[in-house]
Backbone as ProteinMPNN parsed JSONL, in Angstrom:
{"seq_chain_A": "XXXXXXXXXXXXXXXXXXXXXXXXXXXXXXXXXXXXXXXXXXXXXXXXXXXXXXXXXXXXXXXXXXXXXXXXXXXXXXXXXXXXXXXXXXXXXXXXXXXXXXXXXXXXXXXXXXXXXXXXXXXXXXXXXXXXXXXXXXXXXXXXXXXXXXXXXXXXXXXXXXX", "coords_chain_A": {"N_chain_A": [[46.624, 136.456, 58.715], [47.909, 137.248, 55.723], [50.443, 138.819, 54.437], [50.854, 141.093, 51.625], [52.675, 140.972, 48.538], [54.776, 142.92, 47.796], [56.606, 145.641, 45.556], [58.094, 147.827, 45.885], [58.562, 150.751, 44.159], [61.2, 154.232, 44.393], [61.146, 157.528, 44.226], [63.024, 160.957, 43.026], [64.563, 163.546, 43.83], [68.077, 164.054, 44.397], [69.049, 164.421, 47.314], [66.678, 164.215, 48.308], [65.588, 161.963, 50.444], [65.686, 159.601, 49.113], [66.971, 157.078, 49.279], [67.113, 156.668, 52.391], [64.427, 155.859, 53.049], [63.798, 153.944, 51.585], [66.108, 151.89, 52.714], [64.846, 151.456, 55.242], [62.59, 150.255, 54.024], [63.958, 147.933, 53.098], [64.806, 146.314, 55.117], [63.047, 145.214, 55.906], [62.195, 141.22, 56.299], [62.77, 139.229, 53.523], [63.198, 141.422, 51.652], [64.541, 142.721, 48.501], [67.218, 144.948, 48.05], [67.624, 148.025, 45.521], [69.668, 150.155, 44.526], [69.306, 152.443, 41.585], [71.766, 154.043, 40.672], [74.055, 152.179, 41.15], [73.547, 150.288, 39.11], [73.486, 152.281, 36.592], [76.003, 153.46, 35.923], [78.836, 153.27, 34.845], [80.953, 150.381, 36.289], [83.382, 150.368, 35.795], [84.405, 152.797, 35.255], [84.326, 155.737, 36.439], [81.682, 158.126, 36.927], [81.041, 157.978, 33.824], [78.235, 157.055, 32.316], [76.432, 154.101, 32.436], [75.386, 151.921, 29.344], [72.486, 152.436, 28.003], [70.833, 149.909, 27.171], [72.517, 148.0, 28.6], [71.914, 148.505, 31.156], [69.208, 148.319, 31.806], [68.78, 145.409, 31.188], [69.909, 144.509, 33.736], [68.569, 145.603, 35.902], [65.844, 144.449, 34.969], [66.968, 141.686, 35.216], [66.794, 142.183, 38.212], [64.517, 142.229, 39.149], [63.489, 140.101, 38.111], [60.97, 137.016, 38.789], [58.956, 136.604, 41.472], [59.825, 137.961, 43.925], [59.811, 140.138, 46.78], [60.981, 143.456, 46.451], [62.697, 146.922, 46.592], [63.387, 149.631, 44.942], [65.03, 152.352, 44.139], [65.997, 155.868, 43.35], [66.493, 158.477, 40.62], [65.787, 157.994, 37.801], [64.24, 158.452, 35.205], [63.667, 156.908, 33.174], [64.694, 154.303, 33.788], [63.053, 154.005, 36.053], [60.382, 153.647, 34.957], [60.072, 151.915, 33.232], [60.276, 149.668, 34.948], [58.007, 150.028, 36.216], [55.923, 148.821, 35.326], [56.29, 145.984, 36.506], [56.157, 147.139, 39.358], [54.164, 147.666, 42.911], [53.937, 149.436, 44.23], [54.293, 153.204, 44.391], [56.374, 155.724, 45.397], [56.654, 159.247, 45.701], [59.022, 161.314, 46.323], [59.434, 164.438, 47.554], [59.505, 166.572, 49.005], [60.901, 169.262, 49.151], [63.217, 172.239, 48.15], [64.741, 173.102, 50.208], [65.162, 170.839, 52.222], [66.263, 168.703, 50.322], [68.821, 170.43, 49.818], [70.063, 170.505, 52.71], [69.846, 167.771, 53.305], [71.899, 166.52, 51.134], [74.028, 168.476, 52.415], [74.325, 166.885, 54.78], [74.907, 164.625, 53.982], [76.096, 161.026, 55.082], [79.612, 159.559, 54.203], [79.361, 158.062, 50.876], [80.484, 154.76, 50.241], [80.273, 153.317, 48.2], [80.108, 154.49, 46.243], [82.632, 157.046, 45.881], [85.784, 157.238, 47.06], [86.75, 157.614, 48.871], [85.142, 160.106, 51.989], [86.58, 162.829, 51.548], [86.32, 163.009, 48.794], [84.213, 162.652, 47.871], [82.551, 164.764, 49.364], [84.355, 166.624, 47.535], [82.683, 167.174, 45.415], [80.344, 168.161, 46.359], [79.598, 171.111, 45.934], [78.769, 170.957, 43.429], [76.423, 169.33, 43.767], [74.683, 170.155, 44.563], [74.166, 172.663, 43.306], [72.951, 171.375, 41.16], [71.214, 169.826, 42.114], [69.321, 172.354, 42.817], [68.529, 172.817, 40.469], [66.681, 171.242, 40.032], [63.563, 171.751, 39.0], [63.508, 173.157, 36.913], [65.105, 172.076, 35.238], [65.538, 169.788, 32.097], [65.634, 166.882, 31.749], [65.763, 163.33, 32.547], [65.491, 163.203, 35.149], [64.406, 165.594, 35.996], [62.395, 167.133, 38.058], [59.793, 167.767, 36.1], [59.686, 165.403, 34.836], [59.451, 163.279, 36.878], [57.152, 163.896, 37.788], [55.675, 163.613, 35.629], [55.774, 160.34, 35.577], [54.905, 159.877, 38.265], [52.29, 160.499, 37.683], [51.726, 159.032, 35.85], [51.327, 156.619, 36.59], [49.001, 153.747, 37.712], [48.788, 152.158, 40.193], [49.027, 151.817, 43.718], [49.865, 154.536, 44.983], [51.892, 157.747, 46.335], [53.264, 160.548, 47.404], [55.554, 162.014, 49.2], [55.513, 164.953, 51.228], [57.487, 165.97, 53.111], [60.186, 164.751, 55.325], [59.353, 163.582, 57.994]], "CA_chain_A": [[46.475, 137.321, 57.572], [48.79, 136.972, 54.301], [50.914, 140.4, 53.17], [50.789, 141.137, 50.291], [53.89, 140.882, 48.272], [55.665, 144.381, 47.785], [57.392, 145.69, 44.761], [58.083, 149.416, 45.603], [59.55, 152.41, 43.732], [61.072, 155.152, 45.284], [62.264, 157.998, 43.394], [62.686, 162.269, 43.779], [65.472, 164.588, 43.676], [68.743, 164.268, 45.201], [68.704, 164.239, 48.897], [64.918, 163.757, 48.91], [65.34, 161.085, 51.117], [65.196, 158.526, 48.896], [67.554, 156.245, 50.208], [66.957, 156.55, 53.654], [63.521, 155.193, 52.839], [64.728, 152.801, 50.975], [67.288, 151.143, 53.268], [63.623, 151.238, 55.928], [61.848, 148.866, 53.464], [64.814, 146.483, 52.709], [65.27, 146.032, 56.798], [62.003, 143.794, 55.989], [62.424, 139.748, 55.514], [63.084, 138.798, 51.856], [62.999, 142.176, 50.605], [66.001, 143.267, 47.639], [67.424, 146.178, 47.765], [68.245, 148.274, 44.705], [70.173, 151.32, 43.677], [69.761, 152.631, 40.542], [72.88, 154.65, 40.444], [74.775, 150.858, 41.021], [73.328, 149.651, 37.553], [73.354, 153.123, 35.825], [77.015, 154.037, 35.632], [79.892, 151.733, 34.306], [81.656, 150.382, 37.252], [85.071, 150.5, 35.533], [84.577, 154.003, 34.527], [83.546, 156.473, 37.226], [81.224, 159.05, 36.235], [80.736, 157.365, 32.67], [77.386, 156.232, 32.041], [76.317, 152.905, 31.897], [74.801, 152.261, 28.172], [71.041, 151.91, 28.438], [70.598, 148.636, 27.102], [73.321, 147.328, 29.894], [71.185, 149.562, 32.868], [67.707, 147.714, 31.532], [69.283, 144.063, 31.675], [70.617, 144.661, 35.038], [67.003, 146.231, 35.987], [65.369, 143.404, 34.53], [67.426, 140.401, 36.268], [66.939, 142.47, 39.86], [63.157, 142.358, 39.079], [62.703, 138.552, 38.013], [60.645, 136.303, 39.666], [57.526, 137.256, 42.335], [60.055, 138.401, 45.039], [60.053, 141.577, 47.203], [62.197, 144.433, 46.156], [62.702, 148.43, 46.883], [64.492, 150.292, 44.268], [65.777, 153.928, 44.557], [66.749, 156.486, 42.309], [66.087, 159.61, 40.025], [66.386, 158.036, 36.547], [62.869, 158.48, 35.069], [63.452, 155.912, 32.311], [64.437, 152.833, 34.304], [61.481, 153.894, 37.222], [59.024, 153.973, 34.043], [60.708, 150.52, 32.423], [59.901, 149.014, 36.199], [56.599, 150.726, 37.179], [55.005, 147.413, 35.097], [56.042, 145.098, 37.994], [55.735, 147.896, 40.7], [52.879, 147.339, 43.504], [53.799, 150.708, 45.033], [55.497, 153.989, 44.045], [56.665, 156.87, 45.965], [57.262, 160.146, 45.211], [59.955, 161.778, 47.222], [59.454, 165.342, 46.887], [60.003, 167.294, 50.485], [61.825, 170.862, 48.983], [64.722, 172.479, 48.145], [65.646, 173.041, 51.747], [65.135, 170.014, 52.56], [67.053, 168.768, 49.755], [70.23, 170.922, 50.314], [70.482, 170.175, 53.822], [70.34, 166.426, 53.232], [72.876, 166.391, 50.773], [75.245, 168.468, 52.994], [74.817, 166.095, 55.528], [74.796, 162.878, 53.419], [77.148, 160.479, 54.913], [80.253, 158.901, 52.895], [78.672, 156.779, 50.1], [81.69, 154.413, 49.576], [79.989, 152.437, 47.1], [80.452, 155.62, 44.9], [83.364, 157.788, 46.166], [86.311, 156.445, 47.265], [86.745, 158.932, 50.3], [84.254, 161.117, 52.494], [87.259, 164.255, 51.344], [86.259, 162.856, 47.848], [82.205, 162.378, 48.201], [82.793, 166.289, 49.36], [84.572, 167.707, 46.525], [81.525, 167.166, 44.626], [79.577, 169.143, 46.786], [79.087, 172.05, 45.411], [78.214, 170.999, 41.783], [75.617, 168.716, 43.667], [74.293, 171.222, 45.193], [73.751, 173.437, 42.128], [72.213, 170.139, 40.153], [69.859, 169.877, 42.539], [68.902, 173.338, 43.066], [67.994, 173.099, 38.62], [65.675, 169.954, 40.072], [62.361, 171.857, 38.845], [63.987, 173.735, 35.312], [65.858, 171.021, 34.229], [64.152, 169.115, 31.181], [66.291, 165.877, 31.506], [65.012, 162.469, 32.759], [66.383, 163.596, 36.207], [63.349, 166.857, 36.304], [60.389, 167.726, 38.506], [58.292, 167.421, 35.014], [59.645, 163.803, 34.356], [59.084, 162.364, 38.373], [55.583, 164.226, 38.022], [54.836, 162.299, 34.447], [55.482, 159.22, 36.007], [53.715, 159.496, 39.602], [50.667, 160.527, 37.077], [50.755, 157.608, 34.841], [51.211, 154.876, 37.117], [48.065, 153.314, 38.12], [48.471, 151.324, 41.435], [49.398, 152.519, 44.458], [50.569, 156.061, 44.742], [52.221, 158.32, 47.533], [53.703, 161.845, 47.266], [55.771, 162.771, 50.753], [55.793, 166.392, 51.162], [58.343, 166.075, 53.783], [60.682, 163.56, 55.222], [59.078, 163.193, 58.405]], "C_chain_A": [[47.743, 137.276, 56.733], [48.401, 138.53, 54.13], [51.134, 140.042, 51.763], [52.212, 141.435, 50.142], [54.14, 142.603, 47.645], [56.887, 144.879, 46.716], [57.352, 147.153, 45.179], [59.213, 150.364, 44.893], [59.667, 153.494, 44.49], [62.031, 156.351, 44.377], [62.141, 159.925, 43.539], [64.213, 162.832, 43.595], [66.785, 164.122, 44.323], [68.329, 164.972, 46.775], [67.506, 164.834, 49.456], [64.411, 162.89, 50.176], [65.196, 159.483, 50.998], [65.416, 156.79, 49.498], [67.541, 155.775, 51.758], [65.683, 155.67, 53.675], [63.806, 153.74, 52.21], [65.257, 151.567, 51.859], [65.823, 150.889, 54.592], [63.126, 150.046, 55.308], [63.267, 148.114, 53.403], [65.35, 145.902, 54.221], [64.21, 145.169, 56.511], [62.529, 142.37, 55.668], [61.942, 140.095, 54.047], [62.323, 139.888, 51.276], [63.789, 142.448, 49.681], [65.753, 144.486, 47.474], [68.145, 146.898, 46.512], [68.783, 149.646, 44.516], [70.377, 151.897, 42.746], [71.085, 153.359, 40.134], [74.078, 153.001, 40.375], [74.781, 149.937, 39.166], [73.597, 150.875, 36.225], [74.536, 153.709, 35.081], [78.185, 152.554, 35.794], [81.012, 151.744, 35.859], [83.525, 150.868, 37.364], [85.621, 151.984, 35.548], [84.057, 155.453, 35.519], [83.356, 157.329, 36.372], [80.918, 159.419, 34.266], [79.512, 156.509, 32.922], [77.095, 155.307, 31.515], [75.154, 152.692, 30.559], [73.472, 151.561, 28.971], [70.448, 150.576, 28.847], [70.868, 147.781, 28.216], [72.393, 147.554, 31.305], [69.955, 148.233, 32.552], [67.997, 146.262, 31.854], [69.165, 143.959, 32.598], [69.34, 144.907, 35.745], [65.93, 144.784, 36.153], [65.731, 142.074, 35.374], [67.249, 140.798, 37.458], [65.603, 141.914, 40.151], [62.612, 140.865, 39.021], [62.432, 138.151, 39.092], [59.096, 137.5, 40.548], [58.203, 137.71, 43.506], [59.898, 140.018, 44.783], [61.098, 142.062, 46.502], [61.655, 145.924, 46.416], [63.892, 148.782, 45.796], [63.983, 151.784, 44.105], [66.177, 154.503, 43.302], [66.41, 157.85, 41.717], [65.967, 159.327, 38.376], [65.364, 157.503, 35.82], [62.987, 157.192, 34.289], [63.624, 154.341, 32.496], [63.387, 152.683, 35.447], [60.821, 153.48, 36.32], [59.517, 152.323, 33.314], [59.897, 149.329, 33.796], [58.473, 148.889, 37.136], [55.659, 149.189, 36.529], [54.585, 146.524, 36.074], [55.878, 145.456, 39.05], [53.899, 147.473, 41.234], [52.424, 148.919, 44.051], [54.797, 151.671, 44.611], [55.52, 155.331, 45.082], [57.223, 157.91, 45.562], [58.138, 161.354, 46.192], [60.167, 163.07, 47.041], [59.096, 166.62, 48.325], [60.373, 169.219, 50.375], [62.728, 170.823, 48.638], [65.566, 172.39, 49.924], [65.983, 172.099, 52.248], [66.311, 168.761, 51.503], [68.66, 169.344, 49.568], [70.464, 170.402, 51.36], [70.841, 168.62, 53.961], [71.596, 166.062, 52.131], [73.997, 167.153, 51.553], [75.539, 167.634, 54.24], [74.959, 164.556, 55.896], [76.088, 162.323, 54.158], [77.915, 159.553, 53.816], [79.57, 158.118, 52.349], [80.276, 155.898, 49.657], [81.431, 153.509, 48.722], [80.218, 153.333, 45.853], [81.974, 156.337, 44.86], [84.656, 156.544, 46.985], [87.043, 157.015, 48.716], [85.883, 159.926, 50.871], [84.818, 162.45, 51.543], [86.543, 163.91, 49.18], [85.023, 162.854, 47.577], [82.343, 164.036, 48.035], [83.233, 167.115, 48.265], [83.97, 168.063, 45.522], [80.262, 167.9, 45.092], [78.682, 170.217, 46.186], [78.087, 172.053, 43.883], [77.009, 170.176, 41.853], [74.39, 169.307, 43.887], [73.109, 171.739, 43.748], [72.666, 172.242, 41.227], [70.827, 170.218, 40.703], [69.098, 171.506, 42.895], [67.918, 173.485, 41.111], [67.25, 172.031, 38.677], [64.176, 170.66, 39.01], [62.55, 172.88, 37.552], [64.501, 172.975, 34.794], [64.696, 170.504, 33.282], [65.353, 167.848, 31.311], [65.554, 164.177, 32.196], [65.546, 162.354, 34.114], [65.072, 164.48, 36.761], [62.416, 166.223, 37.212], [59.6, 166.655, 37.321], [58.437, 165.622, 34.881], [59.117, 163.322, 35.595], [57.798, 162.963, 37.967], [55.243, 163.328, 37.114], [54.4, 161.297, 35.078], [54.726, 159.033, 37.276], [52.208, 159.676, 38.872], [50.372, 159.962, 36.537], [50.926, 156.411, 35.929], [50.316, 154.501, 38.004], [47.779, 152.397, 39.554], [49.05, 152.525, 42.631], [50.165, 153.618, 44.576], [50.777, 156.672, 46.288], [53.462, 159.365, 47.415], [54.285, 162.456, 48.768], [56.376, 163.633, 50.095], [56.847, 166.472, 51.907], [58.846, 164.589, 54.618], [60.3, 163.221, 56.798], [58.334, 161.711, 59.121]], "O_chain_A": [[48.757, 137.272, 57.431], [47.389, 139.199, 53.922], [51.462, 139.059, 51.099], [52.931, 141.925, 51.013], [53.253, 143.164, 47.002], [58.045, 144.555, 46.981], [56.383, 147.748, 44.706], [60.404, 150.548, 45.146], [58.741, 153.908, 45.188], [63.185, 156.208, 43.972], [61.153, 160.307, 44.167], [64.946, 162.041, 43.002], [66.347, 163.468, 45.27], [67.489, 165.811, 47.103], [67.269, 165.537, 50.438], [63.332, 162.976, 50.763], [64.9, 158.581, 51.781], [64.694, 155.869, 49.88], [67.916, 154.678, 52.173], [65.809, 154.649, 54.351], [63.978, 152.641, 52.735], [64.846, 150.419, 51.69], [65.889, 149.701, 54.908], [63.174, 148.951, 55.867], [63.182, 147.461, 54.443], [66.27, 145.088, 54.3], [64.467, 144.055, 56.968], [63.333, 142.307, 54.737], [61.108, 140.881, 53.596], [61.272, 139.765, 50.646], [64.586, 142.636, 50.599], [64.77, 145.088, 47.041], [69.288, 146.487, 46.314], [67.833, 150.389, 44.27], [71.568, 152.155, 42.571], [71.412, 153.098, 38.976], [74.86, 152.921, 39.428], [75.596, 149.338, 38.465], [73.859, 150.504, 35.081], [74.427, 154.291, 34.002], [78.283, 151.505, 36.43], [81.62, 152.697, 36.347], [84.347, 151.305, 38.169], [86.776, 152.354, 35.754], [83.249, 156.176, 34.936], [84.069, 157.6, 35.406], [80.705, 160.468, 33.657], [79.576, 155.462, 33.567], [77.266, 155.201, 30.301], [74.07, 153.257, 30.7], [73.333, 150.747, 29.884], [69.931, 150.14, 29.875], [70.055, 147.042, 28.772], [72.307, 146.788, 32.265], [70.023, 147.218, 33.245], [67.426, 145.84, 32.86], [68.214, 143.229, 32.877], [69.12, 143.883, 36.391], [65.438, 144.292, 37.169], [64.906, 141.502, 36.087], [67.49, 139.877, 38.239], [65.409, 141.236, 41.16], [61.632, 140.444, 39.635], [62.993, 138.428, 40.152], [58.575, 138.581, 40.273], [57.401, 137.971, 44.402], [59.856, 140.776, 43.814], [61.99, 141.376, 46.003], [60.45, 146.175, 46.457], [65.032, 148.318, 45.807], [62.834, 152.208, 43.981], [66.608, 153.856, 42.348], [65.899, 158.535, 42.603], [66.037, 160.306, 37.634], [65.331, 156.284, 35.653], [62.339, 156.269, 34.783], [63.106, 153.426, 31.857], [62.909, 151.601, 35.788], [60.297, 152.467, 36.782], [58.506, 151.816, 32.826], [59.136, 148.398, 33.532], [58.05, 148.215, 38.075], [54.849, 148.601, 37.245], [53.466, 146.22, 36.488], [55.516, 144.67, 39.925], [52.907, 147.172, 40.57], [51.324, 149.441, 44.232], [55.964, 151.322, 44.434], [54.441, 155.808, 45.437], [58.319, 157.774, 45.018], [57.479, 162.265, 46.694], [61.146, 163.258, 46.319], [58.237, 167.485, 48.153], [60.169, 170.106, 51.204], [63.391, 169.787, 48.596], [66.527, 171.826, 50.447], [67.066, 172.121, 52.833], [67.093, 168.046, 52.129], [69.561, 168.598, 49.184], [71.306, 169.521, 51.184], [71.84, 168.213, 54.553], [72.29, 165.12, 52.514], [75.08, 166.574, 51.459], [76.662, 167.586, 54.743], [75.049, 163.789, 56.854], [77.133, 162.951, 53.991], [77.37, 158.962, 52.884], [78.997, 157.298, 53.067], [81.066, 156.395, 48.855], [82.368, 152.782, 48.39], [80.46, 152.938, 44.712], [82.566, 156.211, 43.788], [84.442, 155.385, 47.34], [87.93, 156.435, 49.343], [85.816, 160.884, 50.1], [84.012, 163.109, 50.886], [86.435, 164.911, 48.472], [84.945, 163.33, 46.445], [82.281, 164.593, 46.939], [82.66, 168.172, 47.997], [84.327, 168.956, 44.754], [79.32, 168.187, 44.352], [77.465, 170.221, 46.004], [77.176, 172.761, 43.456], [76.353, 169.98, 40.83], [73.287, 168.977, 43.451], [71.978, 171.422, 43.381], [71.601, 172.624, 40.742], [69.753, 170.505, 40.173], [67.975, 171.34, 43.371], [66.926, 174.154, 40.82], [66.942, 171.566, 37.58], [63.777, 169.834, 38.189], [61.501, 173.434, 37.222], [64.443, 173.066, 33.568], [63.48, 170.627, 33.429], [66.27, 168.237, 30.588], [64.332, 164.308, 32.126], [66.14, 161.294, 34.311], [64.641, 164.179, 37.874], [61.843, 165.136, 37.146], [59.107, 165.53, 37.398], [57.513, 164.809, 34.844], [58.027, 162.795, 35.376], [57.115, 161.974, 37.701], [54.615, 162.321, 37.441], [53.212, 161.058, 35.292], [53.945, 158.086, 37.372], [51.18, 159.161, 39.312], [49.178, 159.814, 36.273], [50.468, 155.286, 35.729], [50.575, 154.791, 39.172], [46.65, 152.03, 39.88], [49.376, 153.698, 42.448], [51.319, 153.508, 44.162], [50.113, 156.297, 47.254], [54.604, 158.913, 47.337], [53.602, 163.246, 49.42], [57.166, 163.63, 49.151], [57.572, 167.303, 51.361], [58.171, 163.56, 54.612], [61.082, 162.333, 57.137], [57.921, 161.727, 60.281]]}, "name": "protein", "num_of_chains": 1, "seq": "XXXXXXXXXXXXXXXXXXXXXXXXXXXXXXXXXXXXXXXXXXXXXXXXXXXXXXXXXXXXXXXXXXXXXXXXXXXXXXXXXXXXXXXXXXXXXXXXXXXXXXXXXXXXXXXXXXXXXXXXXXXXXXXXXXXXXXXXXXXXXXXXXXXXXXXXXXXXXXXXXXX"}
């Protein structure tokens, strides 16, 4: 039997889980793994956003071709740029509780931070961000991840929890 080839999205709130899922599918043969936060923000520049145009390129070259890939993220407008070549999308959407607790017990990201004591001092304000997941109006919101799990026509999947 021949699998079928696998383009999935995975996308949801801060410490939804997304990543953890994520880093599951790319343990498969010749899958690519992506991070949108890696393409989204200027490498030179922490915490300076990377200009659109630049993010979409970057997006675009991960995507060429008919290979596998898993890409991650919260950033409605490059999920919705990507959902074309998507086979499968996920919507990562568990709770707040569930959400707080995984961000306080995210380990160091050192692809972002340049110290666990430094990952941490951001804590609190990540906290709060995600707690404004389902009032926010930004391309970050509840309302935006809902848009898109409701327009995109192929495979669909909504975990309530990260079980």
């Amino acid at each position: 039997m021949v699998e079928l080839m696998k383009r999935v999205l995975i996308f949801g709130n801060s410490g939804s889980g997304k990543s953890t899922l994520a880093h599951a599918y790319a343990k498969r043969p010749g899958v690519k793994y992506l991070d949108l936060d890696n393409i989204s923000w200027k490498q030179d520049r922490p915490g300076v956003r990377e200009e659109d145009l630049v993010s979409i390129m970057n997006l675009d070259s991960f995507t060429a071709g008919d290979e596998q890939w898993v890409i991650e993220g919260c950033y409605s407008g490059l999920i919705a740029h990507t959902a074309k070549d998507a086979t499968e999308m996920i919507f990562m959407n568990p709770g707040i509780e569930v959400w707080i607790e995984n961000c306080k017990s995210r380990p160091w990201e050192p692809h972002k931070y340049p110290s666990k004591e430094e990952q941490d001092k951001n804590l609190e304000m990540l906290l709060d961000w995600v707690r404004e997941y389902e009032t926010r109006k930004d391309e970050f919101s509840f309302n935006e991840h809902r848009k898109l799990f409701r327009s995109f026509p192929g495979n669909k999947v909504e975990l309530l929890s990260n079980q």
